[in-house]
Amino acid sequence: MNWLSDLNTIETSFAPILEQWYSVHKRDLPWRHTRDPYRIWLSEVILQQTRVAQGKPYYERFVDAYATVADLAQADERELLRLWQGLGYYSRARNLHQTARYVTLQLEGKFPDTYQDLLKMKGIGSYTAAAIASFAFGERVPVVDGNVYRVLARVFGIEEDITTTTAKKTFAALANRLIQSADDPATYNQAIMEFGAIHCTPVAPDCLLCPLQQGCVAYLTGRQHQLPVKAKKAPVRERFFTYLIFRSKGKLALRERKAKDVWQNLHDFYLLETEDHQDALQDLLLPEAALNLVQQGVMAGLPVESVQLLSHQRIRAKFYLIDLPDEPTGSLPTDLHWFTIDEINDLPKPVLITNYLENLFG
DNA sequence: AAGCCGGGGTC
DNA sequence: GACCCAGGCTT
């Protein structure tokens, strides 16, 4: 079997296999007993970024307190928020209230019944719109939630970072193709999410008993634990730079940054990096060669401080300008060289350095 | 495109 | 302690 026909086979059998699996393994959940768009909407909003086990009691309480969208529309917002207490993401509750009032007052109680119209409601994004459109109205639109990303990334071996916009398009397009082969869009959407939630789980997917095993790229290549790829947002690293700017005969000492670090191949001054705000000069952290120079010089004015924000680092820099005699004794610390102001103008430098120089010389 | 919003379960 | 959860809104 060649590549293309193989891919077509898995794409067309994917939905039916999951629907079959679902008919055997589905959990009995309260919102699966209704096609009332109001209740489905309520359940979907409650379940946004929320586990079924956590959301379920809230759903029961909300249905008891507000049986219809009109009841919810008339609710006191403080009372609604009190019912929501403990669920988190409280804007969901406020949007819920706002949309309930809109549906009741502007749409005369008639819930929007297409994906496109649902998308216009506050608090209803692409996932929730697809969920309501398919569950309540049978529209053939795919849900794409965290479960779907995981299942599709594994079965189809997609290595794109799911946090990026292009990857979201890739997954949405694939999901659109797959749902075309579903016997019933609503059942299929429930099935793929249920499958991700209880079988193709993040940590210990049950590959040995998986109905998609023979068509799963991740399983066949042993990558189920690497997929989906999801970039972790790097915490901004805090760094503390102390720069010593040696000046002699109108020249400044700079060096090219060679290390595998920020600003590679750009030029800056003699640098001491410390772990925190400690003052590198006062704490006598100076290596021999630099200490020798500092002792021959005089501090020109007060140190200048500035902050440079990078995507992943916050660099707090402190600049000491040190005037040396015309012919300082000893050699310059490693890699430092004397440059005239004109020469420095032509050197590539980090913005942090350029700003300092402009501040210094206008 | 990135930051923000949250409480809770799980390993 | 990190990751994730039936995401969406704002900037």
XYZ file of N, CA, C and O in Angstrom, chain A residues 155-316:
648
model
N -1.816 10.536 16.516
C -2.226 9.623 15.438
C -1.581 10.026 14.117
O -1.103 9.169 13.365
N -1.520 11.323 13.841
C -0.996 11.771 12.552
C 0.457 12.247 12.639
O 1.003 12.758 11.673
N 1.060 12.092 13.796
C 2.478 12.420 13.946
C 2.815 13.866 13.668
O 3.847 14.165 13.084
N 1.941 14.772 14.100
C 2.168 16.198 13.838
C 3.106 16.777 14.893
O 2.816 16.710 16.084
N 4.214 17.345 14.437
C 5.236 17.831 15.363
C 5.201 19.337 15.546
O 6.060 19.891 16.231
N 4.235 19.994 14.933
C 4.165 21.447 15.094
C 3.828 21.804 16.540
O 3.081 21.095 17.208
N 4.367 22.911 16.982
C 4.099 23.431 18.325
C 2.651 23.925 18.401
O 2.283 24.894 17.734
N 1.839 23.254 19.210
C 0.400 23.545 19.214
C 0.063 24.914 19.776
O -1.086 25.340 19.718
N 1.039 25.625 20.315
C 0.746 26.966 20.833
C 0.826 28.026 19.727
O 0.482 29.177 19.968
N 1.282 27.646 18.536
C 1.440 28.641 17.475
C 0.180 28.743 16.620
O -0.628 27.819 16.549
N 0.048 29.868 15.948
C -1.126 30.114 15.115
C -1.165 29.171 13.916
O -2.228 28.662 13.547
N -0.007 28.954 13.299
C 0.017 28.088 12.120
C -0.364 26.665 12.484
O -1.063 25.987 11.730
N 0.076 26.207 13.644
C -0.288 24.854 14.065
C -1.793 24.753 14.303
O -2.424 23.769 13.925
N -2.369 25.778 14.904
C -3.820 25.755 15.143
C -4.564 25.604 13.831
O -5.574 24.893 13.743
N -4.051 26.257 12.776
C -4.686 26.123 11.458
C -4.521 24.706 10.928
O -5.455 24.140 10.362
N -3.343 24.159 11.092
C -3.097 22.780 10.648
C -4.082 21.816 11.292
O -4.710 20.995 10.608
N -4.238 21.929 12.601
C -5.110 21.007 13.326
C -6.574 21.230 12.950
O -7.328 20.273 12.795
N -6.961 22.490 12.801
C -8.353 22.777 12.446
C -8.682 22.205 11.068
O -9.760 21.641 10.854
N -7.730 22.346 10.141
C -7.967 21.834 8.784
C -8.084 20.313 8.799
O -8.971 19.743 8.150
N -7.203 19.668 9.532
C -7.265 18.208 9.625
C -8.570 17.763 10.292
O -9.245 16.843 9.812
N -8.931 18.454 11.377
C -10.176 18.103 12.081
C -11.372 18.252 11.154
O -12.307 17.449 11.187
N -11.339 19.264 10.309
C -12.416 19.462 9.344
C -12.531 18.312 8.366
O -13.627 17.880 8.013
N -11.392 17.815 7.901
C -11.426 16.678 6.982
C -11.963 15.434 7.701
O -12.783 14.701 7.163
N -11.496 15.228 8.923
C -11.845 13.985 9.615
C -13.333 13.886 9.914
O -13.919 12.800 9.834
N -13.952 15.009 10.254
C -15.366 14.943 10.654
C -16.268 14.653 9.452
O -17.418 14.236 9.619
N -15.727 14.833 8.249
C -16.531 14.535 7.059
C -16.871 13.047 6.982
O -17.873 12.663 6.377
N -16.037 12.215 7.580
C -16.271 10.771 7.523
C -17.062 10.259 8.719
O -17.269 9.048 8.846
N -17.482 11.183 9.576
C -18.225 10.741 10.757
C -19.640 10.335 10.392
O -20.278 10.978 9.551
N -20.122 9.313 11.053
C -21.518 8.910 10.863
C -22.428 9.983 11.436
O -23.419 10.370 10.824
N -22.072 10.485 12.616
C -22.845 11.548 13.259
C -21.887 12.560 13.880
O -21.096 12.203 14.758
N -21.926 13.809 13.426
C -20.967 14.816 13.898
C -20.963 14.978 15.416
O -19.897 15.112 16.022
N -22.143 14.988 16.016
C -22.213 15.176 17.466
C -21.540 14.015 18.190
O -20.744 14.216 19.108
N -21.862 12.815 17.771
C -21.264 11.646 18.405
C -19.749 11.632 18.212
O -18.996 11.354 19.143
N -19.315 11.963 17.002
C -17.880 11.973 16.728
C -17.155 13.002 17.596
O -16.098 12.718 18.162
N -17.722 14.206 17.706
C -17.079 15.228 18.534
C -16.987 14.778 19.994
O -15.959 14.954 20.650
N -18.076 14.215 20.498
C -18.018 13.680 21.863
C -16.965 12.581 21.958
O -16.204 12.501 22.919
N -16.921 11.764 20.910
C -16.049 10.596 20.945
C -14.572 10.979 21.012
O -13.811 10.429 21.806
N -14.157 11.915 20.181
C -12.724 12.234 20.141
C -12.284 12.884 21.455
O -11.182 12.625 21.954
N -13.179 13.684 22.045
C -12.811 14.294 23.322
C -12.798 13.257 24.442
O -11.897 13.242 25.281
N -13.791 12.401 24.433
C -13.844 11.343 25.450
C -12.619 10.432 25.321
O -12.016 10.032 26.318
N -12.266 10.132 24.091
C -11.114 9.282 23.834
C -9.825 9.926 24.372
O -8.997 9.261 25.005
N -9.683 11.224 24.142
C -8.513 11.927 24.659
C -8.527 11.993 26.180
O -7.489 11.927 26.830
N -9.718 12.113 26.750
C -9.812 12.291 28.196
C -9.548 11.003 28.969
O -8.930 11.037 30.032
N -9.995 9.861 28.432
C -9.858 8.648 29.232
C -9.019 7.547 28.598
O -8.706 6.560 29.254
N -8.597 7.707 27.334
C -7.767 6.656 26.721
C -6.424 7.198 26.231
O -5.364 6.741 26.651
N -6.473 8.175 25.340
C -5.239 8.780 24.807
C -4.836 9.921 25.739
O -4.815 11.083 25.365
N -4.505 9.563 26.973
C -4.278 10.541 28.031
C -2.886 11.169 27.924
O -2.000 10.606 27.287
N -2.680 12.309 28.553
C -1.391 12.998 28.433
C -0.213 12.134 28.895
O 0.793 12.045 28.200
N -0.337 11.522 30.057
C 0.823 10.853 30.637
C 0.936 9.377 30.246
O 1.968 8.943 29.758
N -0.106 8.616 30.456
C 0.009 7.174 30.222
C -1.055 6.686 29.246
O -2.001 6.007 29.633
N -0.912 7.022 27.968
C -1.902 6.573 26.990
C -1.901 5.052 26.898
O -0.851 4.417 26.980
N -3.106 4.501 26.750
C -3.233 3.046 26.738
C -3.078 2.515 25.313
O -4.005 2.011 24.701
N -1.843 2.614 24.803
C -1.585 2.274 23.404
C -1.816 0.788 23.119
O -2.166 0.412 22.005
N -1.612 -0.049 24.114
C -1.702 -1.490 23.857
C -3.134 -1.925 23.571
O -3.352 -2.901 22.861
N -4.104 -1.188 24.119
C -5.499 -1.540 23.867
C -6.176 -0.499 22.978
O -7.387 -0.303 23.066
N -5.391 0.158 22.132
C -5.935 1.279 21.366
C -6.482 0.827 20.019
O -5.806 0.147 19.255
N -7.710 1.261 19.709
C -8.322 0.887 18.424
C -7.648 1.559 17.229
O -7.872 1.155 16.098
N -6.832 2.595 17.485
C -6.156 3.296 16.394
C -4.689 2.878 16.286
O -3.936 3.439 15.488
N -4.311 1.924 17.083
C -2.900 1.533 17.175
C -2.228 1.355 15.815
O -1.150 1.896 15.570
N -2.863 0.614 14.917
C -2.221 0.289 13.643
C -2.080 1.486 12.715
O -1.317 1.446 11.756
N -2.836 2.560 13.028
C -2.742 3.734 12.170
C -2.100 4.912 12.869
O -2.088 6.021 12.332
N -1.565 4.687 14.062
C -1.060 5.802 14.877
C 0.434 6.003 14.649
O 1.252 5.157 15.034
N 0.782 7.136 14.048
C 2.190 7.431 13.768
C 3.003 7.443 15.059
O 4.105 6.902 15.120
N 2.457 8.044 16.096
C 3.213 8.150 17.350
C 3.513 6.765 17.920
O 4.636 6.479 18.328
N 2.499 5.908 17.926
C 2.728 4.563 18.458
C 3.733 3.797 17.603
O 4.674 3.177 18.116
N 3.556 3.889 16.294
C 4.413 3.119 15.387
C 5.854 3.599 15.419
O 6.770 2.864 15.067
N 6.072 4.844 15.844
C 7.442 5.369 15.912
C 7.880 5.588 17.354
O 8.936 6.175 17.596
N 7.064 5.151 18.300
C 7.436 5.257 19.712
C 7.498 6.674 20.234
O 8.244 6.970 21.160
N 6.710 7.579 19.656
C 6.802 8.983 20.069
C 5.571 9.457 20.836
O 5.385 10.665 20.995
N 4.742 8.548 21.316
C 3.506 8.986 21.969
C 3.758 9.875 23.182
O 2.920 10.678 23.548
N 4.930 9.734 23.792
C 5.206 10.555 24.971
C 5.823 11.905 24.610
O 5.965 12.771 25.461
N 6.201 12.065 23.335
C 6.762 13.356 22.897
C 5.694 14.255 22.274
O 5.930 15.438 22.047
N 4.527 13.675 21.990
C 3.483 14.436 21.298
C 2.260 14.616 22.210
O 1.938 13.712 22.975
N 1.579 15.742 22.104
C 1.865 16.866 21.206
C 3.040 17.719 21.688
O 3.354 17.722 22.878
N 3.652 18.438 20.741
C 4.711 19.390 21.080
C 4.058 20.683 21.554
O 3.207 21.236 20.871
N 4.434 21.104 22.721
C 3.850 22.322 23.287
C 4.951 23.142 23.931
O 5.543 22.717 24.919
N 5.224 24.293 23.371
C 6.295 25.131 23.909
C 5.930 25.598 25.308
O 4.819 26.054 25.556
N 6.834 25.427 26.216
C 6.596 25.980 27.558
C 7.069 27.421 27.549
O 8.137 27.731 27.051
N 6.223 28.261 28.050
C 6.626 29.665 28.099
C 7.763 29.814 29.084
O 7.600 29.565 30.275
N 8.923 30.203 28.547
C 10.081 30.358 29.404
C 9.854 31.507 30.367
O 9.452 32.585 29.954
N 10.072 31.279 31.636
C 9.987 32.398 32.573
C 11.075 33.398 32.236
O 12.153 33.034 31.818
N 10.764 34.661 32.396
C 11.759 35.689 32.093
C 12.913 35.579 33.080
O 12.716 35.655 34.285
N 14.090 35.399 32.544
C 15.267 35.261 33.391
C 15.778 36.627 33.814
O 15.887 37.538 33.004
N 16.078 36.760 35.077
C 16.614 38.016 35.605
C 18.133 37.954 35.592
O 18.731 37.004 36.113
N 18.776 38.966 34.985
C 20.239 38.982 34.970
C 20.727 40.351 35.421
O 20.052 41.368 35.226
N 21.896 40.361 36.026
C 22.462 41.598 36.568
C 23.853 41.797 36.008
O 24.762 41.014 36.291
N 23.998 42.866 35.207
C 25.276 43.173 34.564
C 25.901 44.409 35.200
O 25.227 45.416 35.382
N 27.150 44.312 35.530
C 27.910 45.499 35.919
C 28.957 45.748 34.850
O 29.812 44.889 34.607
N 28.848 46.895 34.194
C 29.809 47.236 33.141
C 30.843 48.219 33.669
O 30.495 49.203 34.343
N 32.098 47.968 33.356
C 33.174 48.922 33.636
C 33.642 49.475 32.305
O 34.093 48.721 31.437
N 33.474 50.792 32.138
C 33.893 51.424 30.890
C 35.205 52.138 31.155
O 35.245 53.194 31.797
N 36.284 51.554 30.673
C 37.606 52.149 30.854
C 37.836 53.183 29.759
O 37.631 52.904 28.578
N 38.248 54.383 30.180
C 38.490 55.467 29.216
C 39.918 55.984 29.402
O 40.353 56.239 30.517
N 40.622 56.123 28.277
C 41.982 56.654 28.318
C 42.280 57.346 27.004
O 42.005 56.787 25.934
N 42.812 58.532 27.068
C 43.122 59.317 25.868
C 41.930 59.396 24.917
O 42.060 59.297 23.708
N 40.746 59.532 25.475
C 39.540 59.684 24.648
C 39.045 58.390 24.034
O 38.050 58.391 23.291
N 39.724 57.290 24.322
C 39.263 56.004 23.774
C 38.570 55.183 24.861
O 38.838 55.346 26.050
N 37.692 54.288 24.400
C 37.015 53.389 25.320
C 37.422 51.944 25.015
O 37.712 51.596 23.872
N 37.375 51.112 26.059
C 37.736 49.695 25.887
C 36.475 48.866 25.684
O 35.583 48.848 26.529
N 36.410 48.204 24.539
C 35.286 47.304 24.243
C 35.811 45.935 23.831
O 37.014 45.776 23.555
N 34.901 44.985 23.778
C 35.252 43.641 23.306
C 34.052 43.040 22.577
O 32.902 43.441 22.787
N 34.367 42.106 21.734
C 33.305 41.425 21.007
C 32.786 40.262 21.845
O 33.567 39.481 22.402
N 31.464 40.131 21.918
C 30.866 39.022 22.689
C 30.945 37.744 21.869
O 30.376 37.650 20.793
N 31.650 36.778 22.400
C 31.879 35.547 21.661
C 31.043 34.390 22.190
O 30.737 33.444 21.471
N 30.670 34.469 23.452
C 30.016 33.322 24.091
C 28.656 33.044 23.477
O 28.022 33.911 22.871
N 28.195 31.822 23.627
C 26.852 31.449 23.193
C 25.874 32.020 24.200
O 25.527 31.399 25.197
N 25.439 33.229 23.917
C 24.650 33.993 24.872
C 23.958 35.085 24.076
O 24.086 35.135 22.855
N 23.232 35.934 24.761
C 22.640 37.064 24.050
C 23.736 37.918 23.421
O 24.872 37.965 23.918
N 23.364 38.579 22.336
C 24.235 39.568 21.696
C 25.535 38.980 21.162
O 26.567 39.632 21.153
N 25.461 37.759 20.717
C 26.669 37.126 20.170
C 27.191 37.947 18.992
O 26.412 38.358 18.124
N 28.496 38.188 18.981
C 29.205 38.946 17.930
C 28.964 40.449 17.990
O 29.448 41.178 17.137
N 28.228 40.908 18.965
C 28.123 42.354 19.166
C 29.181 42.775 20.180
O 29.801 41.955 20.842
N 29.374 44.099 20.279
C 30.418 44.616 21.167
C 29.825 45.249 22.408
O 28.826 45.975 22.339
N 30.461 44.996 23.533
C 30.108 45.720 24.750
C 31.372 45.974 25.570
O 32.476 45.796 25.064
N 31.193 46.380 26.822
C 32.344 46.756 27.646
C 32.754 45.597 28.549
O 32.189 44.508 28.492
N 33.714 45.910 29.404
C 34.133 44.917 30.391
C 32.937 44.611 31.295
O 32.304 45.509 31.855
N 32.622 43.327 31.424
C 31.369 42.939 32.077
C 31.594 41.995 33.245
O 32.324 41.007 33.148
N 30.928 42.324 34.340
C 30.835 41.412 35.474
C 29.365 41.061 35.641
O 28.531 41.951 35.784
N 29.064 39.794 35.602
C 27.680 39.396 35.828
C 27.550 38.797 37.219
O 28.359 37.963 37.630
N 26.499 39.217 37.906
C 26.275 38.709 39.258
C 24.902 38.057 39.350
O 24.050 38.240 38.485
N 24.685 37.304 40.405
C 23.438 36.555 40.567
C 22.277 37.419 41.036
O 21.128 37.063 40.871
N 22.603 38.535 41.662
C 21.527 39.404 42.138
C 22.007 40.856 42.132
O 22.932 41.193 41.410
N 21.365 41.683 42.938
C 21.648 43.114 42.888
C 22.996 43.499 43.488
O 23.321 44.668 43.528
N 23.738 42.552 43.994
C 24.978 42.920 44.681
C 25.859 43.789 43.793
O 25.896 43.623 42.583
N 26.560 44.692 44.420
C 27.432 45.605 43.694
C 28.776 44.938 43.473
O 29.534 44.693 44.411
N 29.058 44.631 42.221
C 30.250 43.853 41.893
C 31.528 44.574 42.315
O 32.487 43.943 42.728
N 31.513 45.899 42.229
C 32.732 46.643 42.586
C 32.984 46.611 44.084
O 34.059 46.279 44.551
N 31.940 46.928 44.839
C 32.125 47.000 46.287
C 32.380 45.629 46.893
O 33.011 45.509 47.926
N 31.892 44.606 46.247
C 32.094 43.274 46.789
C 33.407 42.655 46.338
O 33.675 41.491 46.581
N 34.233 43.467 45.685
C 35.577 43.021 45.314
C 35.567 41.714 44.544
O 36.291 40.778 44.847
N 34.687 41.673 43.543
C 34.605 40.471 42.733
C 35.505 40.594 41.505
O 35.449 39.774 40.605
N 36.306 41.638 41.478
C 37.090 41.926 40.279
C 38.262 40.971 40.101
O 39.057 40.771 41.020
N 38.386 40.417 38.926
C 39.599 39.657 38.598
C 40.822 40.587 38.602
O 40.684 41.805 38.506
N 41.977 39.960 38.658
C 43.257 40.678 38.799
C 43.427 41.834 37.812
O 43.650 42.974 38.206
N 43.331 41.531 36.529
C 43.642 42.527 35.498
C 42.724 43.743 35.611
O 43.159 44.887 35.464
N 41.451 43.518 35.875
C 40.503 44.619 35.979
C 40.751 45.420 37.254
O 40.695 46.651 37.248
N 41.040 44.705 38.326
C 41.297 45.373 39.598
C 42.486 46.326 39.465
O 42.462 47.461 39.950
N 43.507 45.862 38.765
C 44.700 46.679 38.536
C 44.339 47.981 37.849
O 44.792 49.054 38.247
N 43.483 47.905 36.835
C 43.079 49.109 36.111
C 42.248 50.028 36.996
O 42.457 51.235 37.043
N 41.294 49.447 37.686
C 40.396 50.254 38.518
C 41.202 51.064 39.534
O 40.909 52.228 39.794
N 42.246 50.444 40.070
C 43.029 51.116 41.109
C 43.850 52.285 40.557
O 44.229 53.177 41.298
N 44.089 52.271 39.232
C 44.817 53.393 38.632
C 43.889 54.522 38.235
O 44.353 55.617 37.875
N 42.580 54.245 38.220
C 41.655 55.210 37.637
C 40.831 55.949 38.664
O 40.938 55.720 39.875
N 40.029 56.843 38.165
C 39.074 57.555 39.012
C 37.688 57.426 38.399
O 37.533 57.451 37.180
N 36.721 57.289 39.268
C 35.345 57.157 38.807
C 34.851 58.475 38.244
O 34.948 59.507 38.915
N 34.364 58.445 37.025
C 33.824 59.666 36.418
C 32.333 59.743 36.693
O 31.531 59.164 35.983
N 31.988 60.431 37.740
C 30.577 60.601 38.058
C 29.959 59.362 38.680
O 30.648 58.393 39.019
N 28.644 59.392 38.819
C 27.912 58.287 39.431
C 27.624 57.204 38.395
O 27.554 57.485 37.207
N 27.490 55.974 38.849
C 27.125 54.907 37.910
C 25.742 55.155 37.299
O 24.884 55.761 37.922
N 25.577 54.707 36.070
C 24.298 54.836 35.362
C 23.618 53.480 35.327
O 24.254 52.471 35.011
N 22.333 53.468 35.655
C 21.617 52.195 35.637
C 20.556 52.198 34.554
O 19.926 53.222 34.290
N 20.364 51.049 33.930
C 19.264 50.917 32.964
C 18.815 49.463 32.886
O 19.509 48.566 33.349
N 17.652 49.272 32.304
C 17.082 47.937 32.185
C 16.807 47.640 30.716
O 16.259 48.482 30.001
N 17.204 46.471 30.285
C 16.911 46.043 28.920
C 16.027 44.810 28.974
O 16.386 43.810 29.596
N 14.878 44.926 28.325
C 13.940 43.816 28.320
C 14.075 43.027 27.029
O 13.909 43.557 25.938
N 14.382 41.750 27.146
C 14.369 40.857 25.992
C 13.132 39.974 26.117
O 12.420 40.027 27.111
N 12.880 39.163 25.111
C 11.691 38.315 25.169
C 11.763 37.379 26.364
O 10.759 37.060 26.973
N 12.939 36.955 26.703
C 13.111 35.893 27.686
C 14.027 36.293 28.830
O 14.344 35.482 29.679
N 14.513 37.506 28.834
C 15.424 37.954 29.887
C 15.146 39.409 30.234
O 14.739 40.185 29.370
N 15.361 39.734 31.499
C 15.364 41.130 31.911
C 16.749 41.428 32.449
O 17.164 40.855 33.463
N 17.454 42.302 31.761
C 18.842 42.579 32.118
C 18.917 43.940 32.794
O 18.562 44.967 32.202
N 19.357 43.919 34.029
C 19.539 45.160 34.774
C 21.020 45.496 34.744
O 21.847 44.748 35.273
